[in-house]
Coordinates of C-alpha atoms and ligand atoms in Angstrom, one line a residue:
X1 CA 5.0 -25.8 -14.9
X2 CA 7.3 -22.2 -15.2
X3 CA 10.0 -22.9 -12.4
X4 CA 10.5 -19.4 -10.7
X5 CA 13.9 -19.5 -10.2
X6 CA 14.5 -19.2 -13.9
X7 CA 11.6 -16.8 -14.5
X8 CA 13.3 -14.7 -11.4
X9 CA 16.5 -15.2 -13.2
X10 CA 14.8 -14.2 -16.9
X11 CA 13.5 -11.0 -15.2
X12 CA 16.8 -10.2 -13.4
X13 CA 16.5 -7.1 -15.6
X14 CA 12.9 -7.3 -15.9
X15 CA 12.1 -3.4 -16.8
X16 CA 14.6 -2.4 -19.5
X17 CA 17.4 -1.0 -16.6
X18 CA 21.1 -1.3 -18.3
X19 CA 23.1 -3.2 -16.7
X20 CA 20.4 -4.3 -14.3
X21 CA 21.4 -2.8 -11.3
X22 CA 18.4 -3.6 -9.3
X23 CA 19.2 -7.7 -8.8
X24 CA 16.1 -9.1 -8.3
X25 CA 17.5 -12.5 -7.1
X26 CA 18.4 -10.7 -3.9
X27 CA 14.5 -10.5 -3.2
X28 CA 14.7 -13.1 -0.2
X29 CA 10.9 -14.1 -0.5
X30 CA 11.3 -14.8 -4.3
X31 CA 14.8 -16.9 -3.6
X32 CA 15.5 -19.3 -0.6
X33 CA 18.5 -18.6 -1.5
X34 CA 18.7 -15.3 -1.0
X35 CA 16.7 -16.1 2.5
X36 CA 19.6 -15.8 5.0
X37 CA 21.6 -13.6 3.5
X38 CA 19.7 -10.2 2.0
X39 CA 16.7 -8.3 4.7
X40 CA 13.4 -6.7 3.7
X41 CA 12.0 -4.2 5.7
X42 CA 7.8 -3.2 5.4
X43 CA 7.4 0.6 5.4
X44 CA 4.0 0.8 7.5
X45 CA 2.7 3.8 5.4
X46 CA -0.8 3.1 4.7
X47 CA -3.0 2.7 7.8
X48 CA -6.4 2.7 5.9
X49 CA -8.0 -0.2 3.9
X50 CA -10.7 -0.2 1.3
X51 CA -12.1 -3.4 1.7
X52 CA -13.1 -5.7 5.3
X53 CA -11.9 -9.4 5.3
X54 CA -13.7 -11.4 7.8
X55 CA -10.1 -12.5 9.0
X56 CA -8.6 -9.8 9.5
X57 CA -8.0 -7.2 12.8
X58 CA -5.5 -4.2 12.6
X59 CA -3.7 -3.4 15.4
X60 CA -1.3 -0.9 16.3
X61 CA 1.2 -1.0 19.2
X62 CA 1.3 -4.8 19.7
X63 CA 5.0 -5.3 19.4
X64 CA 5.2 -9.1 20.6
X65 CA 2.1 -10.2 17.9
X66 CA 3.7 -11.2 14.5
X67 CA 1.2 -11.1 11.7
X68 CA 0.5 -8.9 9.0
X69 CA -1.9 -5.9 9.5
X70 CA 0.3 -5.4 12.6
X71 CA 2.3 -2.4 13.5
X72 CA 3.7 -0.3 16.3
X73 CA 3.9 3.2 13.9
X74 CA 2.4 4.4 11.0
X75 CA 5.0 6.3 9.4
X76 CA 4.6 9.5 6.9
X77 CA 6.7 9.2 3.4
X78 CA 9.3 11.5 4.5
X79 CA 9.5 9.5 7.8
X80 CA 9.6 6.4 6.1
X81 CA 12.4 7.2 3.9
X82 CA 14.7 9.2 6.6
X83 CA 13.5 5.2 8.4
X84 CA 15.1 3.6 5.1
X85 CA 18.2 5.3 5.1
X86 CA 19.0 4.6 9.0
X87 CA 18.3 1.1 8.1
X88 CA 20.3 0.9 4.7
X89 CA 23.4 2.3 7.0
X90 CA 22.7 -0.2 9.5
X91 CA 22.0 -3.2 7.2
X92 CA 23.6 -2.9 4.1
X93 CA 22.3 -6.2 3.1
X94 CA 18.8 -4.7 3.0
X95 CA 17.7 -5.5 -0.6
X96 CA 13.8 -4.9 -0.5
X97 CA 11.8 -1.8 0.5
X98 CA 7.9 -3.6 0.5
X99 CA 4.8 -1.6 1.4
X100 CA 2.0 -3.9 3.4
X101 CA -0.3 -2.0 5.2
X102 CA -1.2 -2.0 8.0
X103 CA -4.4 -1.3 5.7
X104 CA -3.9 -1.4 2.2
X105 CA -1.3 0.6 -0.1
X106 CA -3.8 1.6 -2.6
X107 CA -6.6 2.3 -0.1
X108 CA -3.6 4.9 1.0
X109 CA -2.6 5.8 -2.9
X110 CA -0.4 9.2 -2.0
X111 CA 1.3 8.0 0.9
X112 CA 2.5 4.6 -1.0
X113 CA 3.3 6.2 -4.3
X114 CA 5.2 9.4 -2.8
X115 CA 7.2 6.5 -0.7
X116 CA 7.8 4.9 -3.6
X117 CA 9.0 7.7 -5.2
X118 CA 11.2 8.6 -2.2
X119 CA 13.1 5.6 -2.1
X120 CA 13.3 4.9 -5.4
X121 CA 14.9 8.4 -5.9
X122 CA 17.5 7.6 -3.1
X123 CA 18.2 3.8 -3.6
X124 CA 18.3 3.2 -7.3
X125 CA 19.0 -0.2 -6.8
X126 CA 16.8 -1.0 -4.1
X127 CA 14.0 -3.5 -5.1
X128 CA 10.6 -2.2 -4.4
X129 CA 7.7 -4.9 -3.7
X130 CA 4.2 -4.6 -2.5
X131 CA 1.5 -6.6 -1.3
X132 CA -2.5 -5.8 -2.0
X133 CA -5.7 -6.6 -1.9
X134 CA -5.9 -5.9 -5.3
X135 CA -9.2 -4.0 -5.8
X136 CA -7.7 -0.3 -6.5
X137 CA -4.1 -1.6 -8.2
X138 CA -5.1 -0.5 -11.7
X139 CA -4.8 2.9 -12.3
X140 CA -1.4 3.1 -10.5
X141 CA 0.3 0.3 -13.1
X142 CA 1.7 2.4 -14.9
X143 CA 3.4 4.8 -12.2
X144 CA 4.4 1.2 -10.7
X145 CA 6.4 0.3 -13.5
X146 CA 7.7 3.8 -14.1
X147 CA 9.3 3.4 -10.9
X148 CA 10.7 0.0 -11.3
X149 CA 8.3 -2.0 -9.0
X150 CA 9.5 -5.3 -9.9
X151 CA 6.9 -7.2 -7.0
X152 CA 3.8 -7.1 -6.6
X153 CA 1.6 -9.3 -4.2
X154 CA -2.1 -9.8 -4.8
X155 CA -4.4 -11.4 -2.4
X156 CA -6.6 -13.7 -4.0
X157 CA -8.9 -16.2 -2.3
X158 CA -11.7 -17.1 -5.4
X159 CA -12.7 -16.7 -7.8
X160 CA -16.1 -17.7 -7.6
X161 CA -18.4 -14.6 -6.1
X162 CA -20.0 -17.2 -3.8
X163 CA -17.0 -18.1 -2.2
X164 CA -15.6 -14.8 -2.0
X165 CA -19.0 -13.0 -0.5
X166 CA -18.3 -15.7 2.7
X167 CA -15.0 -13.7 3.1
X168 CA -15.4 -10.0 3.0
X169 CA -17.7 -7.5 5.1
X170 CA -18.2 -4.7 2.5
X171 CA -15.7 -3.3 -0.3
X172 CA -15.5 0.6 -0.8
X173 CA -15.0 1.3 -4.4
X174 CA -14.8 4.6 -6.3
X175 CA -16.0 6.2 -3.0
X176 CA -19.8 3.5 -2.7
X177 CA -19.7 0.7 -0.3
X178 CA -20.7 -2.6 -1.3
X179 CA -21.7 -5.6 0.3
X180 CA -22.4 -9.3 -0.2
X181 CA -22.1 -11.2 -3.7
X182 CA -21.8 -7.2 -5.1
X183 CA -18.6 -6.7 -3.5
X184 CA -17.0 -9.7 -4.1
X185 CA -18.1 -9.3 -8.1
X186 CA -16.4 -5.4 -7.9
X187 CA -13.2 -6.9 -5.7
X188 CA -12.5 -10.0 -8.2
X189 CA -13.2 -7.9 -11.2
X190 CA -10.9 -5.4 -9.9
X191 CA -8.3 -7.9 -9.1
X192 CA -8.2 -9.9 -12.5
X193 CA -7.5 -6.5 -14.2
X194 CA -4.9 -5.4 -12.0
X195 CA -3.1 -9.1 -12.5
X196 CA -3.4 -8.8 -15.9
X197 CA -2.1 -5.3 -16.1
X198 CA 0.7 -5.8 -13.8
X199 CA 1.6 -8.9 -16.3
X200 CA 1.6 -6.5 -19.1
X201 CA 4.0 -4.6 -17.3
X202 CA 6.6 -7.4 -16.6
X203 CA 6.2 -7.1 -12.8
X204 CA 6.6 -10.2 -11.0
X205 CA 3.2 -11.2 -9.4
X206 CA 2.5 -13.6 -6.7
X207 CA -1.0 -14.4 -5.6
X208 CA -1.2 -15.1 -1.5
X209 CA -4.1 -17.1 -0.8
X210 CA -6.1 -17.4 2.8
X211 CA -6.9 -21.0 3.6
X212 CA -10.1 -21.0 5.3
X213 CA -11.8 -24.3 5.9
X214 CA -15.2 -24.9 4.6
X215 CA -15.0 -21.6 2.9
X216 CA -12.3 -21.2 0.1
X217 CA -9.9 -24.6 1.3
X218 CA -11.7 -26.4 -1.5
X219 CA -11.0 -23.9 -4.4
X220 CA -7.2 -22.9 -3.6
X221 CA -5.8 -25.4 -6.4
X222 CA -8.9 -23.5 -8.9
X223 CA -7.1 -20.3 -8.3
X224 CA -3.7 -21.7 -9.3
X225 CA -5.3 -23.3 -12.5
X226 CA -6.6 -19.7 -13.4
X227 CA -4.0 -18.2 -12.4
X228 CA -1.3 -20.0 -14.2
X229 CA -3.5 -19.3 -17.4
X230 CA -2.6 -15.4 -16.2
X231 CA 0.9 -16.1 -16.5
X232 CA 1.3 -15.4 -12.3
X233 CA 4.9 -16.2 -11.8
X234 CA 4.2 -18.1 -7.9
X235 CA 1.6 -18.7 -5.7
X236 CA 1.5 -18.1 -0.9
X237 CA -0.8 -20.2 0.6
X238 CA -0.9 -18.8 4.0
X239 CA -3.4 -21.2 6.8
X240 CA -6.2 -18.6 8.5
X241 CA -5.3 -17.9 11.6
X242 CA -8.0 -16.9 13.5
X243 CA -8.1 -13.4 15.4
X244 CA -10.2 -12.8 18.7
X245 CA -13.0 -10.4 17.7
X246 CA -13.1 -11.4 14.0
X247 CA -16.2 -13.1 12.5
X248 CA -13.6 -16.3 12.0
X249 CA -12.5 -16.5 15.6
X250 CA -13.9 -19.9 16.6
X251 CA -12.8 -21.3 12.9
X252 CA -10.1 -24.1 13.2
X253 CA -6.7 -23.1 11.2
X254 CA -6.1 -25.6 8.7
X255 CA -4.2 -28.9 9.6
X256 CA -0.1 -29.2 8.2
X257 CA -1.4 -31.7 6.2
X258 CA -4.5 -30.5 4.5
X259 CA -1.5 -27.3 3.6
X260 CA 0.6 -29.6 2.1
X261 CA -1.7 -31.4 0.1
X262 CA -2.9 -27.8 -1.4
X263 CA 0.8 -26.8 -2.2
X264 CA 0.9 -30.1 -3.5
X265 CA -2.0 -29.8 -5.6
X266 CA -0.9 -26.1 -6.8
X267 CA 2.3 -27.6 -7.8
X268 CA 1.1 -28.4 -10.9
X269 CA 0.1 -25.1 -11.8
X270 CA 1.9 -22.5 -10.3
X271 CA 5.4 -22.6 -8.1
X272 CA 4.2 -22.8 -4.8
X273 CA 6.1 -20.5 -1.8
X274 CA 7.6 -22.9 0.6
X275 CA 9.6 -20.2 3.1
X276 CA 7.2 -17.5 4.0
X277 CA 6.9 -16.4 7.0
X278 CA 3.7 -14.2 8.2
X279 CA 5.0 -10.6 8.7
X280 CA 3.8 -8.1 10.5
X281 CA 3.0 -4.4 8.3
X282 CA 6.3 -3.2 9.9
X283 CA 8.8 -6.1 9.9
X284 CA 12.2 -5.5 9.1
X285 CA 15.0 -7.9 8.7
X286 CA 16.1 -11.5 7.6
X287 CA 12.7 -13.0 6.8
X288 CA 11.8 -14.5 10.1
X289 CA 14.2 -12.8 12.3
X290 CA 12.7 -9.5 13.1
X291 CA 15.9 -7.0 13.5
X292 CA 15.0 -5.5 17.4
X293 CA 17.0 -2.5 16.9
X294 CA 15.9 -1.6 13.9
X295 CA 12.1 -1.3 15.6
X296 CA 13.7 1.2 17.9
X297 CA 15.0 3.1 14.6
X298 CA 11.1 2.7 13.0
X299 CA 10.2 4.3 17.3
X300 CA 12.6 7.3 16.6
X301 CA 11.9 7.9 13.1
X302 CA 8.2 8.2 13.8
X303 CA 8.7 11.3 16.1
X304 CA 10.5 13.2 13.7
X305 CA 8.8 16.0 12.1
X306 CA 7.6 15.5 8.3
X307 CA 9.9 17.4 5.9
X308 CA 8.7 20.0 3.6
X309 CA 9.8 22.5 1.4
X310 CA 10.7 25.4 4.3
X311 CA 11.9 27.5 1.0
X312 CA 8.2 27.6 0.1
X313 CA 5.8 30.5 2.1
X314 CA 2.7 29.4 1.3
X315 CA 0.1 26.8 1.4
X316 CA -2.6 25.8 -0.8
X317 CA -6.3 24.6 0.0
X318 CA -9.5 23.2 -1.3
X319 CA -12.2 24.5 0.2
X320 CA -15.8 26.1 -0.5
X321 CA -15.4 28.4 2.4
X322 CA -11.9 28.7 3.0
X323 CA -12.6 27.3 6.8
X324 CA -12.4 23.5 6.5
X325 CA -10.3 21.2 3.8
X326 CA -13.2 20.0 2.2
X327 CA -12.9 20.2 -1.2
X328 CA -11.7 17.7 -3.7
X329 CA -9.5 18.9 -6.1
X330 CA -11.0 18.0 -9.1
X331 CA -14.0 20.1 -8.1
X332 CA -12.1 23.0 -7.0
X333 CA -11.8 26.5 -9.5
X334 CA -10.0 28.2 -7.0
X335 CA -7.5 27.8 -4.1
X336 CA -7.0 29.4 -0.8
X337 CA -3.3 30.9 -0.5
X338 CA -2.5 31.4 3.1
X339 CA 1.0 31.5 4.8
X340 CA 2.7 31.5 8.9
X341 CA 3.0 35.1 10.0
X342 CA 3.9 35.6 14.0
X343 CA 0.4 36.6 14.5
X344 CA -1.4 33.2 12.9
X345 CA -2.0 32.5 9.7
X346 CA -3.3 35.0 7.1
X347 CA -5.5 34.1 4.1
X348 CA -3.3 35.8 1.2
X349 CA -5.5 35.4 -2.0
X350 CA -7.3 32.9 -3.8
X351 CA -5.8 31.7 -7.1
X352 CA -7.8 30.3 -10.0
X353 CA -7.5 26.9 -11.1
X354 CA -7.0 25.4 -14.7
X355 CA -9.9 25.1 -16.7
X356 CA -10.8 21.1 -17.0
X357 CA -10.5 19.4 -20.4
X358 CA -6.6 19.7 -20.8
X359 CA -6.1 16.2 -19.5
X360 CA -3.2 15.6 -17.2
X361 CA -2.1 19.6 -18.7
X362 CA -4.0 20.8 -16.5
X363 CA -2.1 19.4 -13.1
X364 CA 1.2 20.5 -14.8
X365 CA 0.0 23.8 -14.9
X366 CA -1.6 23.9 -11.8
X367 CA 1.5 22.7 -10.1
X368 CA 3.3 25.8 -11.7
X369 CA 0.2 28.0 -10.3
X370 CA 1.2 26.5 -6.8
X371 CA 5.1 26.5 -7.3
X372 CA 6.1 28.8 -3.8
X373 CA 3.3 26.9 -1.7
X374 CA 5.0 23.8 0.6
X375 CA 2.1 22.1 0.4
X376 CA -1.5 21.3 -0.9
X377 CA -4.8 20.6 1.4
X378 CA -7.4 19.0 -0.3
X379 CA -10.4 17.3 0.4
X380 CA -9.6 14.4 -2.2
X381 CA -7.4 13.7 -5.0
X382 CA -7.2 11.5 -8.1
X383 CA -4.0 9.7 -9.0
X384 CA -2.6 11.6 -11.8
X385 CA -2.8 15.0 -10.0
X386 CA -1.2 13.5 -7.2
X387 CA 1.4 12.0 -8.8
X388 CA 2.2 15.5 -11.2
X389 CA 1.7 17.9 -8.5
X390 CA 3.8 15.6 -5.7
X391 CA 6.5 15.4 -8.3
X392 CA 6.3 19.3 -8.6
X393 CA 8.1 19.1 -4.9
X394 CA 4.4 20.1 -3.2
X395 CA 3.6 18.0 -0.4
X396 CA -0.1 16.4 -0.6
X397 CA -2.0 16.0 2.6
X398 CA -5.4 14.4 1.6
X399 CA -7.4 15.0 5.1
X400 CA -10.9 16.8 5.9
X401 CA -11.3 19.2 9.0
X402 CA -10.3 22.6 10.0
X403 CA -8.0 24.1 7.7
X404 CA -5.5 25.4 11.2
X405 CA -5.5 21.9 11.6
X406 CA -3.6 21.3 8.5
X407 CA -1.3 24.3 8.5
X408 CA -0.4 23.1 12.1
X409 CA 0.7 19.8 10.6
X410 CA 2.7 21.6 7.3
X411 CA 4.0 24.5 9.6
X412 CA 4.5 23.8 13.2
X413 CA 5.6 19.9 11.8
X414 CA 3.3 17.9 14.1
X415 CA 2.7 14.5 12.3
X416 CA 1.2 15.0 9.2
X417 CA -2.2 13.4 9.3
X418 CA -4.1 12.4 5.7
X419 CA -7.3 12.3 7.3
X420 CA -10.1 10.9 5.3
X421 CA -13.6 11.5 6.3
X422 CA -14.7 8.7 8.6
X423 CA -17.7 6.5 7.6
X424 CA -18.9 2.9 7.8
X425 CA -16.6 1.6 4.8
X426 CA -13.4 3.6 6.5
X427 CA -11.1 0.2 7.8
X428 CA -9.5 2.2 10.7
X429 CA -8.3 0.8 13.9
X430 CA -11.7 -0.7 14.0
X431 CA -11.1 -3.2 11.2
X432 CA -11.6 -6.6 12.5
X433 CA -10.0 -8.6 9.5
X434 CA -7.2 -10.6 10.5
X435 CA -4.5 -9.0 8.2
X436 CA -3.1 -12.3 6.7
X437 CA -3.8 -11.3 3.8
X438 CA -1.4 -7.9 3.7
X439 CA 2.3 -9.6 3.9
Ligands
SF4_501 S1 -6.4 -8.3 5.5 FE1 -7.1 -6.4 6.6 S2 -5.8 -4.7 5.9 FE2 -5.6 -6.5 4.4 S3 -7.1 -6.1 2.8 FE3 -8.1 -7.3 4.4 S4 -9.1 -5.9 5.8 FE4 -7.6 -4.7 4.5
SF4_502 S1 6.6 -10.2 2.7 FE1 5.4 -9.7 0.8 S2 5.4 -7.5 0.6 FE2 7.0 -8.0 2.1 S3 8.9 -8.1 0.9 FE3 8.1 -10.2 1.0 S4 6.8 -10.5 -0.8 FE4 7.2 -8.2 -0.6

């Protein structure tokens, strides 16, 4: 069986970093040892989820309730960084920056990877760590890595599509919803790629698993046997706790004993996690000993404005009528330039986009097209543009609605919505999962 401490210890460099300066034995959820000693804060930057557990129910405002999926903000990047850097003064044993919801991070792909960027920009040594569902992971491995995500946290509760179908609602992939044994094929198919990928990439991987009796209890110690033959470095099994209003609100939480027998049984497979603690989407702190104060910080921080680029006159849309953000980008072979003036704001001109067919050329050049505009209003996005065009210094707001909407949010700095059109598969406040499976 790999012991974690030593593979924590092998990996204390993990990405190639001289010298190592990011000490990833500080991580306190990887290290009891580190437990008491170094803090973690959640950055609650990604409201929406792409996929409906059974278990879970976001909620927003409920400052007593401790469990993931949980907040009392949802912060923009720019907020959560000026967040990081009151904390970091406040708490200079604050070792991990994670990203947990309340939804998913990659249901929420620009907020979490411009965060990511952020912080990793102003704490170089700071370790980064997220926590998943694991269905849209992929295509951001690479970025991940780039950045020094040393953590990542999957959710994983089958891998059988029988079992897993018992568990979910409906799964929104590559912009379909799915349902039943469909969406639990698309989710674990999804989620064995991104493990194996984010193994490639020498990032740390733990796999948190919901205990749910007389659904998945039986097949926890199947998942450590597969995933030990994935090379997983340590497995979270976390009891259900049942949520008023989800579909598992009558179920009974899992007995002490039936949890130790699973760690025991996983024992021979994987490292099992002895010391977690369920956290909420914004916890922040010694694990277990949410920091008060700092939740007035997270209240402060979340009322400042979002910072853009005031150098920067213009802003640039998406849009086939230059009235609503409704455009994706991709799609999109011209933009509308418009700026403030102090009678509203004037259309300026529309610029052509690049031609397709360049490959990720075409977003570097298009980011030079764009250079004087603050910002860039689009109906949707892909990965790489976001990634090459928010690099470029232009701030992406991913939203749909009236386009005065979003220059009031770039100009007049209310909070910076990334509005996604609402439909059945959109996990908003409504979601009625449970969120254990986010922290
Ligand atoms: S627990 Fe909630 S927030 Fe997390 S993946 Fe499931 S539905 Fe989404
Ligand atoms: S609770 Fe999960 S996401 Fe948060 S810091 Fe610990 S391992 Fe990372």
């Amino acid at each position: 069986m790999k012991d974690i401490k030593s593979n924590t210890e092998q990996n204390s460099s993990p990405l190639g970093r001289p010298g190592g300066a990011i000490d990833i034995k500080t991580h306190p959820c990887f290290n009891k040892d580190a437990k008491g000693k170094y803090a973690r804060v959640h950055l609650p930057v990604a409201p929406q989820c792409n996929i409906h557990c059974h278990y879970c129910k976001r909620d927003y405002d409920c400052v007593n309730e401790s469990r993931p999926g949980v907040t009392s903000e949802v912060l923009s990047p720019e907020q959560a960084l000026a967040y990081t850097i009151r904390l970091k003064e406040k708490m200079p044993h604050l070792s991990v920056v994670g990203i947990a919801g309340p939804g998913d991070p990659f249901a929420n792909p620009i907020q979490t990877m411009t965060t990511l960027r952020l912080i990793r920009k102003e704490f170089p040594e700071m370790i980064l760590c997220l926590s998943s569902n694991g269905l849209n992971v992929l295509p951001y491995v690479d970025e991940l890595k780039e950045l020094e995500v040393s953590h990542v946290t999957i959710t994983l509760n089958g891998t059988e599509t029988k079992t897993l179908s018992q568990l979910y609602k409906w799964v929104r992939f590559e912009k379909r919803g799915y349902f039943g044994e469909q969406a639990a094929e698309i989710l674990l198919r999804n989620q064995m790629e991104a493990i194996r990928a984010l193994k490639r990439a020498g990032i740390t991987v733990k796999i948190n698993s919901i205990v749910v009796p007389g659904i998945n209890d039986n097949v926890i110690v199947d998942i450590a046997k597969k995933m030990k033959e994935m090379e997983v470095d340590i497995m979270n099994t976390i009891p259900l706790y049942p949520v008023e209003g989800t579909p598992f609100e009558d179920f009974e939480e899992p007995s002490p004993k039936r949890m130790k027998e699973l760690q025991n049984g996983i024992k021979e497979y994987l490292p099992p996690m002895t010391h977690c603690a369920r956290c909420r989407a914004d916890a922040v702190g010694l694990l277990g000993q949410d920091d008060a104060e700092a939740k007035q910080i997270l209240s402060e921080v979340s009322n400042l404005s979002v910072n853009v680029d005031k150098t920067k006159p213009y802003v640039a849309v998406a849009s086939h009528e230059g009235l609503l953000v409704n455009q994706h980008l991709g799609e999109a072979t011209q933009l509308y330039i418009f700026r403030e003036t102090p009678n509203g704001y004037r259309l300026v001109e529309q610029r052509a986009t690049p031609k397709p067919g360049a490959g990720n050329s075409r977003w570097a050049v298009l980011a030079d097209v764009i250079d004087d505009c603050r910002a860039l209003l689009v109906g949707g996005i892909g990965p790489s543009p976001s990634s090459i065009i928010g690099r470029a210094g232009i701030k992406i707001v991913e939203m749909t609605g009236l386009i005065d909407e979003g220059l009031d949010a770039v100009y007049k700095g209310k909070e910076l919505r990334t509005l996604k059109k609402a439909d059945v598969f959109k996990c908003g406040s409504e979601c009625s999962g449970k969120g254990t499976g986010c922290g």
